[in-house]
mmCIF file of C-alpha atoms in Angstrom:
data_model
loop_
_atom_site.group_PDB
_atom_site.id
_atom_site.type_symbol
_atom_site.label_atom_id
_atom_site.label_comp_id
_atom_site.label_asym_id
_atom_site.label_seq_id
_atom_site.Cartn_x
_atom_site.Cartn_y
_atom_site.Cartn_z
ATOM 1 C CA UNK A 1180 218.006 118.629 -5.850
ATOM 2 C CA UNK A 1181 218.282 117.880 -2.184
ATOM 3 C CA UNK A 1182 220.545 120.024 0.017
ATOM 4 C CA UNK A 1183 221.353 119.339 3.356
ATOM 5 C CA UNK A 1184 221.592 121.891 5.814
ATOM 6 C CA UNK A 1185 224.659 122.105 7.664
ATOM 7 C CA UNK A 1186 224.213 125.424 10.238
ATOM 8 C CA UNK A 1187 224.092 124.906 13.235
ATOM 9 C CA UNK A 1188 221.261 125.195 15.659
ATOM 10 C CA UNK A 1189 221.178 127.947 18.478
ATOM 11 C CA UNK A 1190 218.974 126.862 21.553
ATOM 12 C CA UNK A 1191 217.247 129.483 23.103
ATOM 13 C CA UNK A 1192 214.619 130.207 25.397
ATOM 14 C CA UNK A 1193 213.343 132.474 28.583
ATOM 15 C CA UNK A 1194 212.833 135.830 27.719
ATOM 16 C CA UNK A 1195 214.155 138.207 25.217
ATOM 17 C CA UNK A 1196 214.933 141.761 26.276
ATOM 18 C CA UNK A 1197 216.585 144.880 24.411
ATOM 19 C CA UNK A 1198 217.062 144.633 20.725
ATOM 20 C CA UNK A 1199 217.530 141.657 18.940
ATOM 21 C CA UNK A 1200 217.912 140.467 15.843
ATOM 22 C CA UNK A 1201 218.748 136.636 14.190
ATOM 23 C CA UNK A 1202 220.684 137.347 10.989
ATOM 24 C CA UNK A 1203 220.059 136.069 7.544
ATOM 25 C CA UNK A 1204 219.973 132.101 7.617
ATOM 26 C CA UNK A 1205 219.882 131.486 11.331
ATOM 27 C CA UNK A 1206 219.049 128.376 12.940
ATOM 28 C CA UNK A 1207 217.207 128.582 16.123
ATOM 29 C CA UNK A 1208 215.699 126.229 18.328
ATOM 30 C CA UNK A 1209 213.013 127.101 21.008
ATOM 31 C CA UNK A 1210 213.541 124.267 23.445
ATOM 32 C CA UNK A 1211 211.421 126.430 25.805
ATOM 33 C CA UNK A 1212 208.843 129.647 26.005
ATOM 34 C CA UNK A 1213 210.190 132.712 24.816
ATOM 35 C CA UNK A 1214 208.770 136.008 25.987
ATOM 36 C CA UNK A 1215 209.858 139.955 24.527
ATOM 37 C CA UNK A 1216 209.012 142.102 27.041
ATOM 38 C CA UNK A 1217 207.157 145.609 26.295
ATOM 39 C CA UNK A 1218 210.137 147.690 24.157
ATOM 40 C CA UNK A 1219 212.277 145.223 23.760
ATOM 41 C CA UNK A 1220 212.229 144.190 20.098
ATOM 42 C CA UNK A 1221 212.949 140.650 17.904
ATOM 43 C CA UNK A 1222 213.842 141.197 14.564
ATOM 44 C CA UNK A 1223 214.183 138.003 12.274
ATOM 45 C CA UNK A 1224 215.743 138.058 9.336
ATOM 46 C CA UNK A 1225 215.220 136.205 5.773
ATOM 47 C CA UNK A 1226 215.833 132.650 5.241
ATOM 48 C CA UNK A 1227 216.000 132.087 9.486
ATOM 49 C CA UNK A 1228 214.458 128.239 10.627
ATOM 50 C CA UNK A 1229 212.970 128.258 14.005
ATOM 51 C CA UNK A 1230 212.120 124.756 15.249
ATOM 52 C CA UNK A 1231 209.666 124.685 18.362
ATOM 53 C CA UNK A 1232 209.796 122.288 20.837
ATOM 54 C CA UNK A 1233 206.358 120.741 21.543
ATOM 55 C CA UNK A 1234 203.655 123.234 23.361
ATOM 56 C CA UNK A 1235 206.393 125.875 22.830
ATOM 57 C CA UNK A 1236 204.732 129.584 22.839
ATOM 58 C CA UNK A 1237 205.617 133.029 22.367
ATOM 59 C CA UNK A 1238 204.851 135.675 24.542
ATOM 60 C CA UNK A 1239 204.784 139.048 23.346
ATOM 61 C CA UNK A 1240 204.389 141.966 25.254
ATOM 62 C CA UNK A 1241 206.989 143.620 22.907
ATOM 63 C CA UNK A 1242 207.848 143.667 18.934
ATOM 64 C CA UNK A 1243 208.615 140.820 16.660
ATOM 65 C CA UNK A 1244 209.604 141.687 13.443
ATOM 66 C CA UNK A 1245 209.754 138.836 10.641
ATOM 67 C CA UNK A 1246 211.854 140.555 7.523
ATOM 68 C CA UNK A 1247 211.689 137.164 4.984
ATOM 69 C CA UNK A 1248 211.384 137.603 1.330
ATOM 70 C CA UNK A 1249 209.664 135.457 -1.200
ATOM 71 C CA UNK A 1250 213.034 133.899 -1.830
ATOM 72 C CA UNK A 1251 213.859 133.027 1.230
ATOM 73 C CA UNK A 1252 210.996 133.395 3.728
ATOM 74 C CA UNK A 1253 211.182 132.751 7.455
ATOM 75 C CA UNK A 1254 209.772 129.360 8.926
ATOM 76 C CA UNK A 1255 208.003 128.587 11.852
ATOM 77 C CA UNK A 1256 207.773 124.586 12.318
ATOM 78 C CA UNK A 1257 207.694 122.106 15.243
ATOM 79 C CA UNK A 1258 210.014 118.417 15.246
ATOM 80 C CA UNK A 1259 206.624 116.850 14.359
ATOM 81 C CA UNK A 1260 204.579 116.024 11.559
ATOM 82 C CA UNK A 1261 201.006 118.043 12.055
ATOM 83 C CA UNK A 1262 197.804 118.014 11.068
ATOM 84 C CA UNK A 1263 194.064 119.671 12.031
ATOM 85 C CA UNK A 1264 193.167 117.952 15.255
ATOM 86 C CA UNK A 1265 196.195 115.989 15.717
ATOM 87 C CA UNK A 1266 198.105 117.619 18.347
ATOM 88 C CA UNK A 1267 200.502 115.234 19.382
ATOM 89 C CA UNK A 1268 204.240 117.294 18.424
ATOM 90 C CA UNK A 1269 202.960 120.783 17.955
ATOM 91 C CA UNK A 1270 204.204 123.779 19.148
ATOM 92 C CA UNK A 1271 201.955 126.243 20.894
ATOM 93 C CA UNK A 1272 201.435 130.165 19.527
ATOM 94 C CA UNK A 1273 201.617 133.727 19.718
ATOM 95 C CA UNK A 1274 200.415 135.016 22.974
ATOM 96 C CA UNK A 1275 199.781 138.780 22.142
ATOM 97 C CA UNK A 1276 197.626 140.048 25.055
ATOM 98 C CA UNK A 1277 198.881 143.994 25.623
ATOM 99 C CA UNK A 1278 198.608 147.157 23.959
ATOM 100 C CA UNK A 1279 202.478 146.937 23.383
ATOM 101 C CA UNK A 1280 202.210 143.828 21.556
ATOM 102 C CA UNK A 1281 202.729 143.851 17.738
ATOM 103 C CA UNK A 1282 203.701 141.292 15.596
ATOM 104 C CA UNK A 1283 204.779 142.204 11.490
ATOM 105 C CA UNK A 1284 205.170 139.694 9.239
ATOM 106 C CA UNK A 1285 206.883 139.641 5.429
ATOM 107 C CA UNK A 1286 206.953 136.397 3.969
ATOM 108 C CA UNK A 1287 206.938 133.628 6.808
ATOM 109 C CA UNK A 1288 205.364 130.891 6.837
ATOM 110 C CA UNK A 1289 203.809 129.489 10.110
ATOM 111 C CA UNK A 1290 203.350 125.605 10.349
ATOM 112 C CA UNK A 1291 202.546 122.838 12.685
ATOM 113 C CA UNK A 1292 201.231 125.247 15.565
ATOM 114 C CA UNK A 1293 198.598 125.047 18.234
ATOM 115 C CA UNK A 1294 199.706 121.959 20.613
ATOM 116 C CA UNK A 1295 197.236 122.650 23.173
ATOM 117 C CA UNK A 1296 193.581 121.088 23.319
ATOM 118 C CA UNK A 1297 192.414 123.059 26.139
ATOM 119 C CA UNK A 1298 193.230 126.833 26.247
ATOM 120 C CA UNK A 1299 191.795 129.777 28.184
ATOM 121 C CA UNK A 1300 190.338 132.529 26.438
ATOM 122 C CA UNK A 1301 189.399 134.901 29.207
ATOM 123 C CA UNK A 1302 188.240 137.433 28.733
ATOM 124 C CA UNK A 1303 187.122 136.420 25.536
ATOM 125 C CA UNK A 1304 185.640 133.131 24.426
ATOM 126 C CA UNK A 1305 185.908 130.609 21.359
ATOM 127 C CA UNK A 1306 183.310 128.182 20.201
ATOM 128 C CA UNK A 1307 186.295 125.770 20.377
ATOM 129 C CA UNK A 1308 188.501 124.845 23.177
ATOM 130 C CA UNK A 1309 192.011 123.833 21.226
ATOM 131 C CA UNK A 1310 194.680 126.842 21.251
ATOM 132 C CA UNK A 1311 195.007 129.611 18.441
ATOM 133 C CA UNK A 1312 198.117 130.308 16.473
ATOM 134 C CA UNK A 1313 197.866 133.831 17.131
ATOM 135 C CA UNK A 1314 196.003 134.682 20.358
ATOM 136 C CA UNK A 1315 195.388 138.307 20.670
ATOM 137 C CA UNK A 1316 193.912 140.838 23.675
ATOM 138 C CA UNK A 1317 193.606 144.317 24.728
ATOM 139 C CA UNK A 1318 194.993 146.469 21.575
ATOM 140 C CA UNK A 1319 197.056 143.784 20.796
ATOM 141 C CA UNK A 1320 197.845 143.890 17.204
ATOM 142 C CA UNK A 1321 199.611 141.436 14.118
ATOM 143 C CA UNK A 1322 200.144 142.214 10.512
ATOM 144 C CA UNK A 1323 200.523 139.404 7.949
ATOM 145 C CA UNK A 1324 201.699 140.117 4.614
ATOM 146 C CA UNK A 1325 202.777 137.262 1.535
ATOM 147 C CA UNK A 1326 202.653 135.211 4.797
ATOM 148 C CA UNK A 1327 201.005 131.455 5.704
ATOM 149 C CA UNK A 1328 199.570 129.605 8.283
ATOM 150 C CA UNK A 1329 199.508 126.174 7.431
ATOM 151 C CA UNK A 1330 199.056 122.518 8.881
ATOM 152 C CA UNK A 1331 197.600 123.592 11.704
ATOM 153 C CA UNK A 1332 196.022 121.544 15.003
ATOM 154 C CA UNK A 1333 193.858 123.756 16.204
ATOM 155 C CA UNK A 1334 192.665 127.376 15.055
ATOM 156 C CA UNK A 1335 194.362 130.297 13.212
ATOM 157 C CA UNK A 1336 193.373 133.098 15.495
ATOM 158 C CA UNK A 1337 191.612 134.325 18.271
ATOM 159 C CA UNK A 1338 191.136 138.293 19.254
ATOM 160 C CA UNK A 1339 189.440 140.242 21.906
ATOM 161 C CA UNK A 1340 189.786 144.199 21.216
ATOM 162 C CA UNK A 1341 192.673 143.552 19.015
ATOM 163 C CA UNK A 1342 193.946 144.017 15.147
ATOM 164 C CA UNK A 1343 195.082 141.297 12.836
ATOM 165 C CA UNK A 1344 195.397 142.071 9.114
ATOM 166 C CA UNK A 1345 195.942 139.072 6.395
ATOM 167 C CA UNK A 1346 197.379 140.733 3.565
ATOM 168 C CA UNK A 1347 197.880 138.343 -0.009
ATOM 169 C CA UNK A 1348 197.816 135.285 2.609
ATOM 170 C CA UNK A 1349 197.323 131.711 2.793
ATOM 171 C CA UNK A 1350 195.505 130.240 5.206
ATOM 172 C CA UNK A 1351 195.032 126.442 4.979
ATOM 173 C CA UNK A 1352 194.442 123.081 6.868
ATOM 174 C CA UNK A 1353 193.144 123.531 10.387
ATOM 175 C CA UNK A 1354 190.051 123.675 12.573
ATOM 176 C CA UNK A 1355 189.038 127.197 11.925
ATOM 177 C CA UNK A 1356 190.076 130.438 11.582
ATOM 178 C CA UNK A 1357 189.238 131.093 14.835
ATOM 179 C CA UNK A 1358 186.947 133.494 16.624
ATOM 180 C CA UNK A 1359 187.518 137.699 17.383
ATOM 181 C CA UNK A 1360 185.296 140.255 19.137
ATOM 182 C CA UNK A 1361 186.277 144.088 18.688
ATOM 183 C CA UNK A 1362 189.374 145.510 16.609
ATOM 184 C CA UNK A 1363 189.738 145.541 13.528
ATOM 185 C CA UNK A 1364 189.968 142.544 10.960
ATOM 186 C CA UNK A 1365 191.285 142.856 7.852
ATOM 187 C CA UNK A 1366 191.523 139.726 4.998
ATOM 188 C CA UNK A 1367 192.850 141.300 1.192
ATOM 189 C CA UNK A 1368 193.349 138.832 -1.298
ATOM 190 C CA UNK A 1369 193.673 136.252 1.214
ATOM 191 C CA UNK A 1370 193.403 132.286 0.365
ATOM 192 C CA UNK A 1371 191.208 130.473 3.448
ATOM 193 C CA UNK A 1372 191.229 126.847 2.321
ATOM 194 C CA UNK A 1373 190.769 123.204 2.855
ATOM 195 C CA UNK A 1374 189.430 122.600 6.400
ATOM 196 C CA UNK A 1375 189.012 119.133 6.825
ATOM 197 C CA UNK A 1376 186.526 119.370 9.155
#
């Protein structure tokens, strides 16, 4: 059975303050870079689309808050087709690089990420130069549960004195899963497949 979606899509971009939350369903479109600011808070709610423009990121210095279910879990995807080391129509990825940064994720499902070939790392460093899906720094911190990243250009992760936690995960199809240096990693019952490469 094909359906075809008929909501409409709410542009949005620049940054994000105060509380905010897109309801069940939404349809959002990140034409440009988003940022949440320390205590402001984005709360996303089950069955929500959000379509990145290419080399698209989010930057935040706040809370993000993904509430999908296994029903109806929230999507991350770009306007392009991707695949590991093809970066043409990708969207970027998390920029997490503050103590007030935390990203929790139920159920969503992350694909087509990491449009950049060349990204900094400073202070910390990667054996490869393409960009992360979730880039974290200084206490910066993400939890991933009944989550995936998937179809990826570049890597899943990179940390530097920050947390990330993969709880009952799927990681599969991109470079690597990245690089991290301090904090805490934490992978339970956590698929890591298929890397071409």
């Amino acid at each position: 059975i094909i359906t075809i979606d008929s909501n409409d899509w709410t542009s949005v971009s620049g940054t994000i303050s105060g509380n905010v939350n897109w309801g069940n369903n939404s349809r959002i479109y990140l034409t440009g870079n988003i940022e949440i600011p320390a205590n402001s808070t984005l709360t996303i709610e089950a069955g929500t689309v959000i379509k990145l423009n290419p080399l698209v990121n989010i930057t935040n210095n706040g809370t993000m808050i993904i509430n999908g279910t296994i029903e109806e879990p929230v999507v991350f995807t770009s306007t392009n087709i991707v695949h590991p080391e093809e970066h043409t129509g990708a969207w970027g990825g998390f920029i997490m690089k503050s103590a007030t940064s935390r990203l929790i994720a139920n159920c969503a499902i992350f694909a087509d990420g990491d449009g950049a070939t060349s990204f900094s790392f400073s202070p910390g460093g990667s054996h490869r130069s393409e960009q992360p899906v979730l880039f974290l720094q200084y206490g910066a911190a993400a939890f991933l549960t009944n989550s995936a990243i998937i179809n990826t250009a570049g890597q899943i992760g990179n940390g530097y004195q920050s947390d990330l936690t993969f709880d009952h995960c799927h990681i599969q199809r991109a470079i690597t899963c990245g690089e991290y240096v301090g904090g805490t990693i934490i992978v339970n019952h956590t698929a890591i497949i298929e890397f071409p490469a």
